[in-house]
């Protein structure tokens, strides 16, 4: 699936998007996999309360299932307006 | 309804004139215009606004649909810029048109509250002392709880 990063999440991980092969059942499982990869992911995903997630461009929760999802995006709380 | 997420500058006055024209069933138009505010004690060189192409437009359209379901609205306009802006530049505008002013005012406030913390934009302030992502506030989140 495509995994996208925005704002300081993108900066900490060092790339805007990547394709990840995963069997993670939920967003939280995917986060655990990413955290275990490398230090930069561990740093980016250190505090989940400071992060938001969207599944196929809809805001979702970290316990949401990933079955059928094509695009996951991680980003900090939004600051529009 | 018109929703535009764009990099280029726009003329808020001309947009308002065009939006207001040609409705004989509308008694009220309310607009909000957002402007890049300079930092109080650290002059800003620029504000950069990042967004999530695709999701941004969809999220705003969903907010407008929600506003239309809650308030008696004739029409809605949302323009939001991204990219690099200077202090004093217009970032965005919301305009709501309704038969009566209460719906127009409330819908504009509702849309602003949602755009602030549910549309995928992220602001970064760049000054001589460095660059910093603007943090969302508790206030932004509590503003949503009244709707």
XYZ file of N, CA and C in Angstrom:
684
model
N 0.840 -1.198 0.000
C 0.000 0.000 0.000
C 0.871 1.242 0.000
N 0.277 2.351 -0.448
C 1.002 3.617 -0.434
C 0.898 4.227 0.957
N 2.041 4.650 1.494
C 2.038 5.318 2.793
C 2.588 6.726 2.593
N 1.818 7.723 3.013
C 2.178 9.128 2.808
C 2.464 9.796 4.150
N 3.389 10.739 4.121
C 3.740 11.488 5.341
C 3.685 12.978 5.028
N 3.149 13.747 5.964
C 3.064 15.191 5.762
C 3.666 15.959 6.940
N 4.050 17.205 6.634
C 4.555 18.167 7.621
C 5.745 17.577 8.398
N 5.763 17.701 9.734
C 6.980 17.243 10.426
C 7.137 15.721 10.430
N 6.065 14.997 10.157
C 6.195 13.534 10.044
C 7.049 13.230 8.804
N 6.753 13.928 7.714
C 7.538 13.796 6.469
C 9.005 14.177 6.715
N 9.210 15.265 7.451
C 10.581 15.716 7.713
C 11.353 14.697 8.556
N 10.689 14.156 9.586
C 11.392 13.213 10.467
C 11.721 11.913 9.751
N 10.786 11.451 8.902
C 11.031 10.189 8.203
C 11.940 10.415 6.998
N 11.874 11.615 6.427
C 12.800 11.963 5.348
C 12.291 11.650 3.963
N 11.002 11.328 3.840
C 10.422 11.150 2.502
C 8.912 11.375 2.553
N 8.337 11.804 1.406
C 6.910 12.138 1.401
C 5.992 10.934 1.243
N 6.497 9.870 0.567
C 5.653 8.681 0.392
C 6.513 7.485 0.057
N 5.977 6.310 0.343
C 6.668 5.074 -0.016
C 5.639 3.969 -0.155
N 6.048 2.910 -0.845
C 5.170 1.752 -0.988
C 5.630 0.721 0.035
N 4.697 0.234 0.843
C 5.045 -0.709 1.903
C 4.239 -1.992 1.734
N 4.958 -3.108 1.737
C 4.301 -4.417 1.722
C 4.091 -4.808 3.174
N 2.856 -5.014 3.555
C 2.596 -5.322 4.958
C 1.402 -6.249 5.091
N 1.410 -7.008 6.189
C 0.244 -7.825 6.503
C -0.416 -7.284 7.772
N -0.039 -6.055 8.160
C -0.596 -5.452 9.374
C -2.127 -5.416 9.287
N -2.774 -5.790 10.387
C -4.242 -5.848 10.384
C -4.860 -4.480 10.641
N -4.170 -3.672 11.456
C -4.721 -2.360 11.812
C -3.644 -1.286 11.617
N -4.070 -0.034 11.715
C -3.120 1.074 11.634
C -2.079 0.937 12.739
N -2.526 0.605 13.947
C -1.602 0.469 15.079
C -0.542 -0.608 14.807
N -0.957 -1.706 14.148
C 0.002 -2.767 13.797
C 1.030 -2.247 12.788
N 0.560 -1.458 11.819
C 1.462 -0.877 10.823
C 2.453 0.072 11.495
N 1.952 0.878 12.437
C 2.826 1.801 13.168
C 3.898 1.015 13.922
N 3.504 -0.079 14.547
C 4.460 -0.904 15.305
C 5.538 -1.447 14.366
N 5.118 -1.879 13.169
C 6.085 -2.383 12.169
C 7.075 -1.287 11.756
N 6.529 -0.094 11.491
C 7.374 1.017 11.043
C 8.353 1.437 12.138
N 7.830 1.521 13.364
C 8.680 1.910 14.502
C 9.888 0.993 14.650
N 9.655 -0.290 14.389
C 10.716 -1.281 14.579
C 11.763 -1.231 13.458
N 11.411 -0.552 12.351
C 12.305 -0.503 11.189
C 13.604 0.224 11.449
N 13.458 1.494 11.825
C 14.625 2.380 11.925
C 14.324 3.467 12.932
N 15.386 4.075 13.428
C 15.270 5.116 14.435
C 14.366 6.280 13.988
N 14.513 6.697 12.688
C 13.746 7.864 12.227
C 12.243 7.596 12.303
N 11.819 6.335 12.077
C 10.398 6.003 12.206
C 9.991 6.012 13.680
N 10.873 5.477 14.518
C 10.585 5.454 15.954
C 10.386 6.875 16.473
N 11.221 7.799 15.960
C 11.115 9.201 16.385
C 9.803 9.811 15.889
N 9.477 9.563 14.615
C 8.263 10.148 14.037
C 6.999 9.627 14.733
N 7.019 8.351 15.116
C 5.817 7.741 15.699
C 5.893 7.610 17.220
N 6.756 8.413 17.815
C 6.976 8.323 19.260
C 5.687 8.564 20.062
N 4.938 9.602 19.679
C 3.754 9.985 20.452
C 2.537 9.997 19.535
N 1.745 8.936 19.595
C 0.603 8.819 18.682
C -0.470 9.872 18.951
N -0.482 10.420 20.163
C -1.495 11.449 20.458
C -1.211 12.726 19.667
N 0.034 12.861 19.165
C 0.401 14.034 18.366
C 0.222 13.767 16.879
N -0.349 12.603 16.527
C -0.485 12.227 15.119
C -1.937 11.958 14.748
N -2.219 12.139 13.473
C -3.519 11.789 12.905
C -3.255 10.839 11.746
N -4.289 10.047 11.398
C -4.133 9.114 10.281
C -5.358 9.217 9.376
N -5.117 9.093 8.077
C -6.216 9.023 7.111
C -6.064 7.746 6.301
N -7.179 7.049 6.079
C -7.201 5.842 5.259
C -7.981 6.160 3.993
N -7.335 5.998 2.853
C -7.948 6.376 1.574
C -8.576 7.767 1.655
N -7.820 8.679 2.240
C -8.146 10.105 2.295
C -9.344 10.442 3.185
N -9.644 9.545 4.165
C -10.667 9.842 5.166
C -10.012 9.693 6.527
N -10.250 10.647 7.430
C -9.683 10.536 8.781
C -10.155 9.247 9.432
N -9.256 8.594 10.173
C -9.577 7.310 10.795
C -8.908 7.241 12.170
N -9.184 6.140 12.895
C -8.562 5.929 14.199
C -7.397 4.955 14.044
N -6.525 4.941 15.068
C -5.372 4.048 15.000
C -5.746 2.571 15.142
N -6.949 2.289 15.649
C -7.359 0.883 15.736
C -8.159 0.445 14.501
N -8.233 1.312 13.490
C -9.005 0.972 12.280
C -8.322 -0.143 11.499
N -9.115 -1.069 10.904
C -8.547 -2.154 10.106
C -7.995 -1.649 8.773
N -6.985 -2.337 8.250
C -6.350 -1.924 6.991
C -6.823 -2.743 5.782
N -7.692 -3.708 6.021
C -8.154 -4.565 4.917
C -8.773 -3.709 3.815
N -8.278 -3.880 2.590
C -8.833 -3.160 1.442
C -8.338 -1.736 1.280
N -7.536 -1.255 2.226
C -7.048 0.130 2.156
C -5.877 0.225 1.175
N -5.905 1.247 0.316
C -4.826 1.424 -0.664
C -3.837 2.504 -0.253
N -4.333 3.512 0.522
C -3.486 4.664 0.835
C -3.642 5.033 2.319
N -2.522 5.051 3.018
C -2.511 5.440 4.426
C -1.685 6.720 4.532
N -2.171 7.696 5.277
C -1.394 8.937 5.443
C -1.261 9.266 6.916
N -0.054 9.651 7.318
C 0.211 10.051 8.700
C 0.612 11.526 8.708
N 0.058 12.265 9.664
C 0.376 13.702 9.733
C 0.034 14.261 11.105
N 0.580 15.453 11.422
C 0.227 16.070 12.708
C -1.172 16.683 12.631
N -1.734 17.103 13.769
C -3.029 17.789 13.739
C -2.992 18.945 12.735
N -4.087 19.102 12.030
C -4.134 20.043 10.906
C -4.236 21.494 11.373
N -3.666 22.389 10.586
C -3.693 23.814 10.937
C -4.080 24.647 9.703
N -5.334 24.454 9.289
C -5.815 25.230 8.147
C -6.408 26.553 8.585
N -7.129 27.153 7.656
C -7.858 28.386 7.960
C -6.994 29.625 7.875
N -22.158 25.635 -5.092
C -20.948 25.479 -4.266
C -19.713 25.602 -5.146
N -18.708 26.348 -4.645
C -17.423 26.322 -5.332
C -16.335 26.130 -4.284
N -15.493 25.141 -4.483
C -14.362 24.885 -3.590
C -13.106 24.929 -4.435
N -12.146 25.767 -4.053
C -10.899 25.846 -4.801
C -9.711 25.792 -3.850
N -8.832 24.824 -4.087
C -7.571 24.730 -3.345
C -6.504 25.087 -4.352
N -5.822 26.191 -4.141
C -4.967 26.732 -5.193
C -3.726 27.392 -4.630
N -2.701 27.472 -5.490
C -1.463 28.122 -5.077
C -1.539 29.630 -5.368
N -2.199 29.997 -6.442
C -2.163 31.397 -6.865
C -3.023 32.308 -5.989
N -2.595 33.579 -5.961
C -3.321 34.597 -5.195
C -4.691 34.830 -5.825
N -5.624 35.363 -5.033
C -6.943 35.698 -5.581
C -7.399 37.020 -4.982
N -8.365 37.632 -5.665
C -8.905 38.921 -5.242
C -10.202 38.657 -4.467
N -10.124 38.767 -3.130
C -11.276 38.424 -2.289
C -12.471 39.329 -2.613
N -12.216 40.594 -2.948
C -13.304 41.516 -3.280
C -14.032 41.101 -4.544
N -13.258 40.742 -5.564
C -13.855 40.313 -6.836
C -14.618 39.002 -6.647
N -14.067 38.107 -5.823
C -14.745 36.837 -5.544
C -16.087 37.091 -4.858
N -16.082 38.016 -3.892
C -17.318 38.334 -3.170
C -18.366 38.918 -4.118
N -17.930 39.828 -4.985
C -18.859 40.450 -5.937
C -19.490 39.386 -6.842
N -18.653 38.496 -7.355
C -19.160 37.449 -8.248
C -20.088 36.497 -7.501
N -19.714 36.177 -6.259
C -20.507 35.234 -5.457
C -21.885 35.815 -5.132
N -21.924 37.120 -4.860
C -23.159 37.766 -4.418
C -24.112 38.072 -5.576
N -23.573 38.129 -6.783
C -24.391 38.559 -7.926
C -25.368 37.475 -8.369
N -26.514 37.930 -8.865
C -27.431 37.033 -9.553
C -28.315 36.162 -8.685
N -28.414 36.478 -7.389
C -29.357 35.722 -6.538
C -30.459 36.680 -6.088
N -31.696 36.407 -6.462
C -32.778 37.260 -5.959
C -33.413 36.644 -4.711
N -33.026 35.403 -4.400
C -33.622 34.713 -3.247
C -32.705 34.743 -2.022
N -31.627 35.505 -2.087
C -30.630 35.548 -1.018
C -30.738 36.894 -0.299
N -30.865 36.844 1.043
C -30.942 38.096 1.791
C -29.667 38.429 2.538
N -28.744 37.456 2.608
C -27.552 37.665 3.432
C -26.345 36.945 2.844
N -25.225 37.655 2.803
C -23.950 37.022 2.450
C -22.966 37.361 3.561
N -22.317 36.329 4.119
C -21.291 36.527 5.144
C -19.976 36.022 4.576
N -18.897 36.789 4.779
C -17.590 36.315 4.324
C -16.581 36.372 5.455
N -15.650 35.449 5.402
C -14.484 35.493 6.273
C -13.269 35.451 5.364
N -12.300 36.322 5.632
C -11.055 36.312 4.861
C -9.908 36.103 5.836
N -9.078 35.104 5.595
C -7.923 34.824 6.446
C -6.671 35.419 5.833
N -5.877 36.088 6.665
C -4.674 36.793 6.205
C -3.464 36.300 6.988
N -2.319 36.199 6.332
C -1.095 35.762 7.019
C -0.692 36.838 8.033
N -0.675 36.448 9.306
C -0.341 37.377 10.390
C 1.146 37.246 10.721
N 1.821 38.371 10.797
C 3.249 38.344 11.126
C 3.427 37.941 12.592
N 4.600 37.446 12.929
C 4.888 37.074 14.312
C 5.167 38.346 15.102
N 4.748 38.357 16.361
C 4.822 39.584 17.161
C 6.260 40.109 17.319
N 7.207 39.217 17.674
C 8.550 39.713 17.967
C 9.633 39.005 17.153
N 9.239 38.392 16.027
C 10.196 37.663 15.202
C 9.701 37.743 13.758
N 10.001 38.861 13.055
C 9.416 39.094 11.732
C 9.526 37.880 10.801
N 8.415 37.532 10.184
C 8.340 36.333 9.368
C 8.789 36.638 7.937
N 9.621 35.760 7.375
C 9.989 35.896 5.958
C 8.875 35.334 5.085
N 8.293 34.245 5.538
C 7.262 33.589 4.737
C 6.477 32.598 5.582
N 5.281 32.276 5.095
C 4.535 31.156 5.656
C 4.368 30.138 4.537
N 4.725 28.882 4.832
C 4.527 27.835 3.835
C 3.356 26.968 4.275
N 2.465 26.717 3.337
C 1.297 25.890 3.641
C 1.366 24.629 2.789
N 1.468 23.496 3.498
C 1.492 22.189 2.835
C 0.070 21.632 2.884
N -0.313 20.824 1.914
C -1.626 20.182 2.007
C -1.562 18.793 1.396
N -2.682 18.098 1.451
C -2.764 16.706 1.002
C -3.641 16.685 -0.251
N -3.010 16.829 -1.434
C -3.793 16.912 -2.667
C -4.755 15.724 -2.781
N -5.955 16.002 -3.144
C -6.959 14.934 -3.232
C -7.811 14.914 -1.992
N -7.194 14.673 -0.847
C -7.976 14.651 0.396
C -8.481 16.042 0.749
N -7.665 17.068 0.494
C -8.047 18.427 0.889
C -9.390 18.812 0.263
N -9.479 18.642 -1.055
C -10.705 19.015 -1.760
C -11.889 18.195 -1.232
N -11.671 16.882 -1.075
C -12.758 16.005 -0.611
C -13.229 16.391 0.777
N -12.274 16.696 1.672
C -12.618 17.043 3.052
C -13.419 18.346 3.078
N -13.021 19.314 2.264
C -13.741 20.600 2.264
C -15.143 20.423 1.683
N -15.255 19.654 0.606
C -16.584 19.424 0.016
C -17.498 18.732 1.040
N -16.956 17.782 1.802
C -17.754 17.101 2.833
C -18.215 18.091 3.905
N -17.340 19.038 4.280
C -17.716 20.061 5.270
C -18.829 20.951 4.737
N -18.725 21.316 3.472
C -19.753 22.179 2.871
C -21.086 21.431 2.817
N -21.041 20.141 2.451
C -22.279 19.344 2.430
C -22.896 19.277 3.823
N -22.041 19.112 4.823
C -22.505 19.067 6.208
C -23.149 20.411 6.585
N -22.511 21.512 6.197
C -23.057 22.847 6.492
C -24.409 23.036 5.816
N -24.532 22.540 4.577
C -25.797 22.686 3.855
C -26.915 21.874 4.504
N -26.542 20.756 5.156
C -27.539 19.938 5.840
C -27.979 20.583 7.157
N -27.075 21.369 7.776
C -27.378 21.966 9.079
C -28.047 23.319 8.990
N -27.737 24.077 7.948
C -28.226 25.452 7.843
C -28.947 25.624 6.513
N -29.870 26.600 6.495
C -30.606 26.878 5.252
C -29.752 27.795 4.384
N -28.947 27.176 3.518
C -27.987 27.937 2.712
C -28.381 27.971 1.241
N -28.097 29.089 0.605
C -28.298 29.192 -0.826
C -27.045 28.762 -1.575
N -25.886 29.218 -1.095
C -24.645 28.910 -1.805
C -23.452 29.049 -0.851
N -22.351 28.400 -1.216
C -21.130 28.442 -0.404
C -19.915 28.548 -1.326
N -18.942 29.346 -0.903
C -17.668 29.472 -1.614
C -16.532 29.257 -0.613
N -15.593 28.389 -0.944
C -14.387 28.223 -0.125
C -13.174 28.271 -1.054
N -12.250 29.175 -0.782
C -10.976 29.222 -1.508
C -9.878 29.133 -0.454
N -8.928 28.223 -0.638
C -7.832 28.088 0.332
C -6.534 27.931 -0.439
N -5.552 28.753 -0.118
C -4.271 28.678 -0.816
C -3.292 27.735 -0.124
N -2.310 27.277 -0.904
C -1.180 26.541 -0.337
C 0.069 27.099 -0.980
N 1.226 26.630 -0.519
C 2.483 27.145 -1.061
C 3.060 28.223 -0.163
N 3.881 29.093 -0.765
C 4.638 30.078 0.021
C 3.940 31.438 0.002
N 3.613 31.956 1.168
C 2.906 33.236 1.286
C 3.703 34.198 2.153
N 3.391 35.488 2.023
C 4.059 36.527 2.810
C 3.071 37.106 3.824
N 3.591 37.681 4.925
C 2.687 38.355 5.861
C 1.839 39.381 5.107
N 0.545 39.419 5.438
C -0.369 40.334 4.758
C -1.090 39.713 3.575
N -0.585 38.571 3.074
C -1.261 37.906 1.951
C -2.574 37.266 2.416
N -3.527 37.215 1.516
C -4.783 36.502 1.796
C -4.529 35.003 1.657
N -4.830 34.245 2.718
C -4.666 32.779 2.677
C -5.923 32.120 2.136
N -7.067 32.568 2.626
C -8.293 31.835 2.303
C -9.512 32.714 2.491
N -10.614 32.303 1.903
C -11.877 32.962 2.218
C -13.015 31.950 2.186
N -14.011 32.256 3.015
C -15.253 31.492 3.041
C -16.366 32.495 2.822
N -17.308 32.183 1.969
C -18.503 33.015 1.837
C -19.721 32.114 1.884
N -20.735 32.555 2.610
C -21.979 31.793 2.706
C -23.122 32.720 2.328
N -24.074 32.205 1.590
C -25.244 32.985 1.189
C -26.491 32.258 1.676
N -27.421 33.019 2.243
C -28.646 32.421 2.779
C -29.788 33.421 2.663
N -31.015 32.936 2.848
C -32.151 33.859 2.849
C -32.030 34.814 4.026
N -31.545 34.260 5.188
C -31.495 35.051 6.423
C -30.088 35.041 7.013
N -29.735 36.106 7.719
C -28.349 36.271 8.159
C -27.894 35.235 9.172
N -28.823 34.744 10.021
C -28.414 33.795 11.061
C -27.769 32.547 10.438
N -28.425 32.008 9.422
C -27.864 30.824 8.752
C -26.518 31.143 8.104
N -26.422 32.321 7.489
C -25.175 32.692 6.807
C -24.030 32.848 7.813
N -24.298 33.534 8.937
C -23.264 33.717 9.971
C -22.851 32.375 10.578
N -23.846 31.586 10.981
C -23.525 30.322 11.660
C -22.797 29.361 10.728
N -23.216 29.295 9.482
C -22.562 28.386 8.534
C -21.110 28.822 8.298
N -20.867 30.127 8.243
C -19.497 30.614 8.040
C -18.630 30.237 9.237
N -19.164 30.383 10.444
C -18.406 30.020 11.650
C -18.152 28.514 11.699
N -19.187 27.760 11.398
C -19.071 26.294 11.364
C -17.961 25.879 10.380
N -17.995 26.444 9.173
C -16.997 26.077 8.159
C -15.596 26.485 8.597
N -15.458 27.655 9.200
C -14.135 28.085 9.666
C -13.603 27.166 10.750
N -14.487 26.793 11.705
C -14.051 25.892 12.779
C -13.560 24.569 12.195
N -14.263 24.047 11.190
C -13.872 22.773 10.606
C -12.634 22.895 9.710
N -12.564 23.986 8.945
C -11.393 24.171 8.073
C -10.112 24.250 8.888
N -10.227 24.883 10.048
C -9.074 25.083 10.938
C -8.444 23.754 11.355
N -9.267 22.774 11.714
C -8.655 21.557 12.268
C -9.073 20.246 11.616
N -9.855 20.297 10.508
C -10.207 19.041 9.839
C -9.880 19.039 8.342
N -9.385 20.147 7.838
C -8.927 20.151 6.441
C -7.412 19.952 6.480
N -6.877 19.028 5.649
C -5.456 18.682 5.771
C -4.499 19.744 5.195
N -4.337 20.804 5.982
C -3.345 21.841 5.709
C -2.404 21.912 6.912
N -1.152 22.228 6.655
C -0.183 22.413 7.736
C 0.630 23.658 7.431
N 0.652 24.573 8.421
C 1.357 25.845 8.223
C 2.734 25.799 8.877
N 3.694 26.428 8.182
C 5.046 26.523 8.732
C 5.490 27.977 8.637
N 5.952 28.519 9.752
C 6.393 29.916 9.786
C 7.909 29.966 9.670
N 8.381 30.779 8.717
C 9.821 30.867 8.467
C 10.288 32.281 8.795
N 11.267 32.378 9.703
C 11.805 33.696 10.065
C 13.329 33.584 10.113
N 13.981 34.696 10.451
C 15.448 34.700 10.509
C 15.964 33.706 11.548
N 15.149 33.419 12.560
C 15.602 32.513 13.610
C 15.319 31.034 13.285
N 14.670 30.781 12.154
C 14.425 29.392 11.772
C 13.018 29.164 11.271
N 12.655 27.893 11.143
C 11.324 27.537 10.643
C 10.629 26.664 11.676
N 9.334 26.909 11.881
C 8.595 26.121 12.877
C 7.187 25.808 12.369
N 6.781 24.552 12.540
C 5.410 24.162 12.206
C 4.466 24.799 13.216
N 3.384 25.333 12.734
C 2.366 25.908 13.627
C 1.650 24.751 14.320
N 1.537 24.834 15.646
C 0.888 23.757 16.395
C -0.619 24.017 16.476
N -1.382 22.942 16.383
C -2.829 23.056 16.595
C -3.064 23.369 18.071
N -4.130 24.078 18.373
C -4.394 24.439 19.770
C -5.605 23.679 20.313
N -5.655 23.611 21.621
C -6.781 23.006 22.329
C -8.072 23.760 21.967
N -7.905 25.077 21.833
C -9.027 25.960 21.482
C -9.670 25.557 20.145
N -8.814 25.212 19.169
C -9.334 24.807 17.855
C -10.211 23.574 18.004
N -9.761 22.658 18.854
C -10.476 21.401 19.036
C -11.793 21.620 19.787
N -11.763 22.473 20.832
C -13.000 22.715 21.590
C -14.016 23.496 20.758
N -13.521 24.271 19.781
C -14.445 25.023 18.914
C -15.376 24.070 18.174
N -14.897 22.853 17.899
C -15.718 21.891 17.161
C -16.821 21.282 18.014
N -16.590 21.262 19.332
C -17.513 20.532 20.204
C -18.886 21.188 20.290
N -18.967 22.476 19.923
C -20.285 23.106 20.028
C -21.195 22.796 18.845
N -20.648 22.176 17.798
C -21.499 21.904 16.621
C -22.113 20.523 16.685
